[in-house]
């Protein structure tokens, strides 16, 4: 079955460490996205990529980095520069210029800084 | 950043009740309006993508309408069932970036 796989489901990180969240899709979608959810807030866009080897900052990109070396993969690195990294992270994909089609989401990674 | 408002924030209904909630958004430069259902411990699931003023979409007992001139969309659930319990998200795509901006969601709990 086609879909998006995020791993791990739960992740614990010590302060000052970088950590990478995995996102893989086998839907042949061109576009991929990373969102962050905090309690009481809507999903906020961190980064997105509409084509391999290209990505754009979203609304809250500070303290995060991404790469898009393969169409199927869009890993997100939470760096030590991210001041408040504890959150739920969702990855999504869509046909490029997705305004006319919906997203497919992964099941998310919950990151906790200890 | 676009302002997408959803109301109410949460809703408790009895099984069999029909219910509706609202998504409000800026009407200028509209491109598309999305609705998603997000059940606990699952991935958000796309319900509808609506692009034209006056659009009405239906999926089983769930339907949605769109008014782009006044900037709102309604989601209706007829005869709610406990399995409808979820958070319902709306998201707006506007001309320019096309990347949708999400509202905070409406949490629906249907009591048996």
mmCIF file of C-alpha atoms in Angstrom:
data_model
loop_
_atom_site.group_PDB
_atom_site.id
_atom_site.type_symbol
_atom_site.label_atom_id
_atom_site.label_comp_id
_atom_site.label_asym_id
_atom_site.label_seq_id
_atom_site.Cartn_x
_atom_site.Cartn_y
_atom_site.Cartn_z
ATOM 1 C CA UNK A 1 0.000 0.000 0.000
ATOM 2 C CA UNK A 2 1.216 3.492 -0.796
ATOM 3 C CA UNK A 3 1.740 5.885 2.031
ATOM 4 C CA UNK A 4 4.064 7.917 4.187
ATOM 5 C CA UNK A 5 6.245 6.428 6.899
ATOM 6 C CA UNK A 6 7.594 8.546 9.710
ATOM 7 C CA UNK A 7 10.090 7.218 12.188
ATOM 8 C CA UNK A 8 10.566 6.993 15.031
ATOM 9 C CA UNK A 9 7.152 7.444 16.624
ATOM 10 C CA UNK A 10 8.673 8.780 19.846
ATOM 11 C CA UNK A 11 12.037 10.459 20.203
ATOM 12 C CA UNK A 12 13.873 11.797 23.203
ATOM 13 C CA UNK A 13 16.720 14.225 22.870
ATOM 14 C CA UNK A 14 19.065 15.840 25.303
ATOM 15 C CA UNK A 15 19.415 19.584 25.212
ATOM 16 C CA UNK A 16 22.168 20.685 22.847
ATOM 17 C CA UNK A 17 21.893 17.656 20.564
ATOM 18 C CA UNK A 18 20.777 17.580 16.964
ATOM 19 C CA UNK A 19 18.234 14.943 15.997
ATOM 20 C CA UNK A 20 16.885 13.813 12.618
ATOM 21 C CA UNK A 21 13.307 12.760 11.944
ATOM 22 C CA UNK A 22 12.710 10.445 9.013
ATOM 23 C CA UNK A 23 9.959 10.774 6.400
ATOM 24 C CA UNK A 24 9.632 8.378 3.460
ATOM 25 C CA UNK A 25 6.835 8.155 0.871
ATOM 26 C CA UNK A 26 6.121 5.674 -1.914
ATOM 27 C CA UNK A 27 3.286 7.634 -3.527
ATOM 28 C CA UNK A 28 5.466 9.165 -6.238
ATOM 29 C CA UNK A 29 4.449 12.601 -4.971
ATOM 30 C CA UNK A 30 6.637 15.500 -6.004
ATOM 31 C CA UNK A 31 5.955 17.717 -2.988
ATOM 32 C CA UNK A 32 6.720 17.014 0.657
ATOM 33 C CA UNK A 33 6.173 19.070 3.804
ATOM 34 C CA UNK A 34 7.028 19.229 7.472
ATOM 35 C CA UNK A 35 4.576 20.621 10.008
ATOM 36 C CA UNK A 36 4.786 21.119 13.724
ATOM 37 C CA UNK A 37 1.874 20.906 16.138
ATOM 38 C CA UNK A 38 1.818 22.411 19.618
ATOM 39 C CA UNK A 39 -1.109 22.179 22.052
ATOM 40 C CA UNK A 40 -3.899 24.603 21.150
ATOM 41 C CA UNK A 41 -2.303 25.611 17.866
ATOM 42 C CA UNK A 42 -2.877 24.697 14.252
ATOM 43 C CA UNK A 43 -0.316 22.871 12.167
ATOM 44 C CA UNK A 44 2.548 25.249 11.374
ATOM 45 C CA UNK A 45 4.726 24.807 8.310
ATOM 46 C CA UNK A 46 8.441 24.306 8.916
ATOM 47 C CA UNK A 47 9.828 23.480 5.455
ATOM 48 C CA UNK A 48 8.540 22.222 2.147
ATOM 49 C CA UNK A 49 9.985 20.830 -1.040
ATOM 50 C CA UNK A 50 8.281 20.726 -4.412
ATOM 51 C CA UNK A 51 11.067 19.015 -6.298
ATOM 52 C CA UNK A 52 14.203 17.022 -5.604
ATOM 53 C CA UNK A 53 17.215 19.096 -4.528
ATOM 54 C CA UNK A 54 15.064 22.121 -3.784
ATOM 55 C CA UNK A 55 13.266 23.220 -0.614
ATOM 56 C CA UNK A 56 11.781 26.358 0.869
ATOM 57 C CA UNK A 57 11.414 27.738 4.374
ATOM 58 C CA UNK A 58 7.981 27.769 5.901
ATOM 59 C CA UNK A 59 6.667 29.990 8.663
ATOM 60 C CA UNK A 60 8.831 28.595 11.484
ATOM 61 C CA UNK A 61 12.053 27.340 9.857
ATOM 62 C CA UNK A 62 14.492 28.743 12.412
ATOM 63 C CA UNK A 63 16.414 25.964 14.176
ATOM 64 C CA UNK A 64 15.498 23.332 11.578
ATOM 65 C CA UNK A 65 17.163 22.000 8.441
ATOM 66 C CA UNK A 66 16.058 19.621 5.685
ATOM 67 C CA UNK A 67 17.385 17.860 2.611
ATOM 68 C CA UNK A 68 15.696 16.403 -0.458
ATOM 69 C CA UNK A 69 18.230 14.212 -2.213
ATOM 70 C CA UNK A 70 15.634 11.650 -3.293
ATOM 71 C CA UNK A 71 12.011 12.041 -4.308
ATOM 72 C CA UNK A 72 10.938 9.529 -1.676
ATOM 73 C CA UNK A 73 12.709 11.034 1.325
ATOM 74 C CA UNK A 74 12.529 14.360 3.178
ATOM 75 C CA UNK A 75 14.337 14.141 6.541
ATOM 76 C CA UNK A 76 14.043 16.950 9.081
ATOM 77 C CA UNK A 77 16.899 17.813 11.428
ATOM 78 C CA UNK A 78 16.030 19.606 14.635
ATOM 79 C CA UNK A 79 19.175 21.450 15.603
ATOM 80 C CA UNK A 80 20.363 22.676 18.967
ATOM 81 C CA UNK A 81 19.463 26.183 17.779
ATOM 82 C CA UNK A 82 15.748 25.360 18.010
ATOM 83 C CA UNK A 83 14.749 26.939 21.310
ATOM 84 C CA UNK A 84 11.619 24.919 21.985
ATOM 85 C CA UNK A 85 11.805 21.649 20.055
ATOM 86 C CA UNK A 86 9.407 19.569 22.151
ATOM 87 C CA UNK A 87 6.411 19.088 19.859
ATOM 88 C CA UNK A 88 4.580 16.721 17.542
ATOM 89 C CA UNK A 89 5.968 16.677 13.995
ATOM 90 C CA UNK A 90 3.951 15.667 10.945
ATOM 91 C CA UNK A 91 5.250 14.956 7.476
ATOM 92 C CA UNK A 92 2.987 15.176 4.425
ATOM 93 C CA UNK A 93 3.192 14.788 0.683
ATOM 94 C CA UNK A 94 1.117 15.861 -2.303
ATOM 95 C CA UNK A 95 1.096 16.211 -6.039
ATOM 96 C CA UNK A 96 3.054 19.385 -6.781
ATOM 97 C CA UNK A 97 1.072 22.610 -6.665
ATOM 98 C CA UNK A 98 -1.310 20.799 -4.401
ATOM 99 C CA UNK A 99 -3.957 23.456 -4.120
ATOM 100 C CA UNK A 100 -6.302 21.187 -6.049
ATOM 101 C CA UNK A 101 -5.481 17.939 -4.255
ATOM 102 C CA UNK A 102 -5.205 17.008 -0.633
ATOM 103 C CA UNK A 103 -2.246 16.008 1.446
ATOM 104 C CA UNK A 104 -1.331 12.518 2.535
ATOM 105 C CA UNK A 105 0.048 12.596 6.061
ATOM 106 C CA UNK A 106 2.348 10.354 8.034
ATOM 107 C CA UNK A 107 1.493 9.273 11.543
ATOM 108 C CA UNK A 108 3.863 11.720 13.186
ATOM 109 C CA UNK A 109 6.859 11.800 15.517
ATOM 110 C CA UNK A 110 6.606 13.103 19.055
ATOM 111 C CA UNK A 111 9.880 14.729 20.076
ATOM 112 C CA UNK A 112 10.655 15.410 23.712
ATOM 113 C CA UNK A 113 13.730 17.244 24.942
ATOM 114 C CA UNK A 114 14.923 15.904 28.282
ATOM 115 C CA UNK B 1 0.439 34.347 7.581
ATOM 116 C CA UNK B 2 -3.229 33.829 6.714
ATOM 117 C CA UNK B 3 -5.798 33.792 9.494
ATOM 118 C CA UNK B 4 -7.932 30.639 9.317
ATOM 119 C CA UNK B 5 -10.454 30.416 12.137
ATOM 120 C CA UNK B 6 -12.446 27.349 13.127
ATOM 121 C CA UNK B 7 -15.409 27.282 15.461
ATOM 122 C CA UNK B 8 -16.344 25.911 17.819
ATOM 123 C CA UNK B 9 -13.069 24.754 19.335
ATOM 124 C CA UNK B 10 -14.767 21.626 20.689
ATOM 125 C CA UNK B 11 -18.156 20.026 20.492
ATOM 126 C CA UNK B 12 -19.873 17.224 22.397
ATOM 127 C CA UNK B 13 -22.936 15.629 20.827
ATOM 128 C CA UNK B 14 -25.055 12.540 21.358
ATOM 129 C CA UNK B 15 -25.101 9.666 18.919
ATOM 130 C CA UNK B 16 -27.653 10.382 16.213
ATOM 131 C CA UNK B 17 -27.403 14.172 16.471
ATOM 132 C CA UNK B 18 -26.543 16.147 13.380
ATOM 133 C CA UNK B 19 -23.884 18.782 13.789
ATOM 134 C CA UNK B 20 -21.939 21.385 11.884
ATOM 135 C CA UNK B 21 -18.892 23.547 12.302
ATOM 136 C CA UNK B 22 -17.384 26.529 10.573
ATOM 137 C CA UNK B 23 -14.131 27.494 8.929
ATOM 138 C CA UNK B 24 -13.647 31.235 8.286
ATOM 139 C CA UNK B 25 -10.900 32.660 6.114
ATOM 140 C CA UNK B 26 -9.858 35.786 4.190
ATOM 141 C CA UNK B 27 -11.800 35.837 0.930
ATOM 142 C CA UNK B 28 -9.183 37.614 -1.144
ATOM 143 C CA UNK B 29 -6.928 35.615 -3.458
ATOM 144 C CA UNK B 30 -8.726 32.330 -2.696
ATOM 145 C CA UNK B 31 -7.440 29.152 -4.328
ATOM 146 C CA UNK B 32 -8.710 26.096 -2.425
ATOM 147 C CA UNK B 33 -10.194 25.034 0.898
ATOM 148 C CA UNK B 34 -9.355 21.651 2.427
ATOM 149 C CA UNK B 35 -11.069 19.639 5.140
ATOM 150 C CA UNK B 36 -9.298 16.851 7.049
ATOM 151 C CA UNK B 37 -10.379 14.428 9.735
ATOM 152 C CA UNK B 38 -7.794 13.537 12.388
ATOM 153 C CA UNK B 39 -8.607 10.651 14.665
ATOM 154 C CA UNK B 40 -6.547 10.101 17.795
ATOM 155 C CA UNK B 41 -3.371 8.059 17.159
ATOM 156 C CA UNK B 42 -3.944 8.122 13.395
ATOM 157 C CA UNK B 43 -2.821 10.277 10.470
ATOM 158 C CA UNK B 44 -4.983 13.166 9.302
ATOM 159 C CA UNK B 45 -7.184 12.010 6.426
ATOM 160 C CA UNK B 46 -8.287 14.242 3.562
ATOM 161 C CA UNK B 47 -12.068 14.657 3.353
ATOM 162 C CA UNK B 48 -12.626 17.351 0.741
ATOM 163 C CA UNK B 49 -10.796 19.870 -1.388
ATOM 164 C CA UNK B 50 -13.064 22.638 -2.631
ATOM 165 C CA UNK B 51 -12.157 25.270 -5.163
ATOM 166 C CA UNK B 52 -15.294 26.928 -6.519
ATOM 167 C CA UNK B 53 -17.687 29.312 -4.807
ATOM 168 C CA UNK B 54 -20.895 27.432 -4.086
ATOM 169 C CA UNK B 55 -19.147 24.033 -4.121
ATOM 170 C CA UNK B 56 -20.896 21.325 -2.174
ATOM 171 C CA UNK B 57 -19.183 18.008 -1.529
ATOM 172 C CA UNK B 58 -20.455 14.877 0.180
ATOM 173 C CA UNK B 59 -18.844 11.721 1.539
ATOM 174 C CA UNK B 60 -21.272 9.407 3.253
ATOM 175 C CA UNK B 61 -22.860 11.305 6.143
ATOM 176 C CA UNK B 62 -20.384 14.180 5.900
ATOM 177 C CA UNK B 63 -20.863 17.128 3.598
ATOM 178 C CA UNK B 64 -19.273 20.534 3.135
ATOM 179 C CA UNK B 65 -20.198 23.819 1.519
ATOM 180 C CA UNK B 66 -18.055 26.722 0.418
ATOM 181 C CA UNK B 67 -18.653 30.458 0.141
ATOM 182 C CA UNK B 68 -15.521 32.149 -1.169
ATOM 183 C CA UNK B 69 -17.109 35.611 -1.464
ATOM 184 C CA UNK B 70 -17.819 35.848 2.254
ATOM 185 C CA UNK B 71 -14.953 33.599 3.322
ATOM 186 C CA UNK B 72 -16.455 30.601 5.065
ATOM 187 C CA UNK B 73 -17.026 26.871 4.737
ATOM 188 C CA UNK B 74 -19.368 24.640 6.726
ATOM 189 C CA UNK B 75 -18.827 20.986 7.503
ATOM 190 C CA UNK B 76 -21.973 18.990 8.325
ATOM 191 C CA UNK B 77 -22.247 15.564 9.873
ATOM 192 C CA UNK B 78 -25.665 13.934 9.682
ATOM 193 C CA UNK B 79 -26.591 11.418 12.368
ATOM 194 C CA UNK B 80 -23.257 11.498 14.234
ATOM 195 C CA UNK B 81 -21.752 8.188 15.292
ATOM 196 C CA UNK B 82 -19.064 7.541 17.931
ATOM 197 C CA UNK B 83 -16.603 6.728 15.131
ATOM 198 C CA UNK B 84 -17.000 10.324 13.898
ATOM 199 C CA UNK B 85 -15.165 11.478 17.020
ATOM 200 C CA UNK B 86 -12.060 13.258 15.759
ATOM 201 C CA UNK B 87 -10.528 16.665 15.222
ATOM 202 C CA UNK B 88 -11.664 18.270 11.990
ATOM 203 C CA UNK B 89 -9.136 20.584 10.375
ATOM 204 C CA UNK B 90 -9.650 23.067 7.617
ATOM 205 C CA UNK B 91 -6.829 24.554 5.573
ATOM 206 C CA UNK B 92 -6.758 27.429 3.097
ATOM 207 C CA UNK B 93 -4.637 27.660 -0.022
ATOM 208 C CA UNK B 94 -4.392 31.100 -1.539
ATOM 209 C CA UNK B 95 -2.817 32.402 -4.702
ATOM 210 C CA UNK B 96 0.852 33.059 -4.327
ATOM 211 C CA UNK B 97 2.264 30.083 -2.518
ATOM 212 C CA UNK B 98 -0.593 27.542 -2.674
ATOM 213 C CA UNK B 99 0.747 25.977 0.519
ATOM 214 C CA UNK B 100 -2.263 25.598 2.818
ATOM 215 C CA UNK B 101 -2.535 27.357 6.154
ATOM 216 C CA UNK B 102 -4.318 25.269 8.782
ATOM 217 C CA UNK B 103 -6.858 26.311 11.362
ATOM 218 C CA UNK B 104 -6.652 25.038 14.944
ATOM 219 C CA UNK B 105 -9.353 22.456 14.369
ATOM 220 C CA UNK B 106 -12.704 21.529 15.900
ATOM 221 C CA UNK B 107 -12.630 18.595 18.284
ATOM 222 C CA UNK B 108 -15.819 16.526 17.997
ATOM 223 C CA UNK B 109 -16.777 13.936 20.597
ATOM 224 C CA UNK B 110 -19.843 11.806 19.919
ATOM 225 C CA UNK B 111 -21.250 10.108 23.011
ATOM 226 C CA UNK B 112 -23.026 6.745 22.604
#
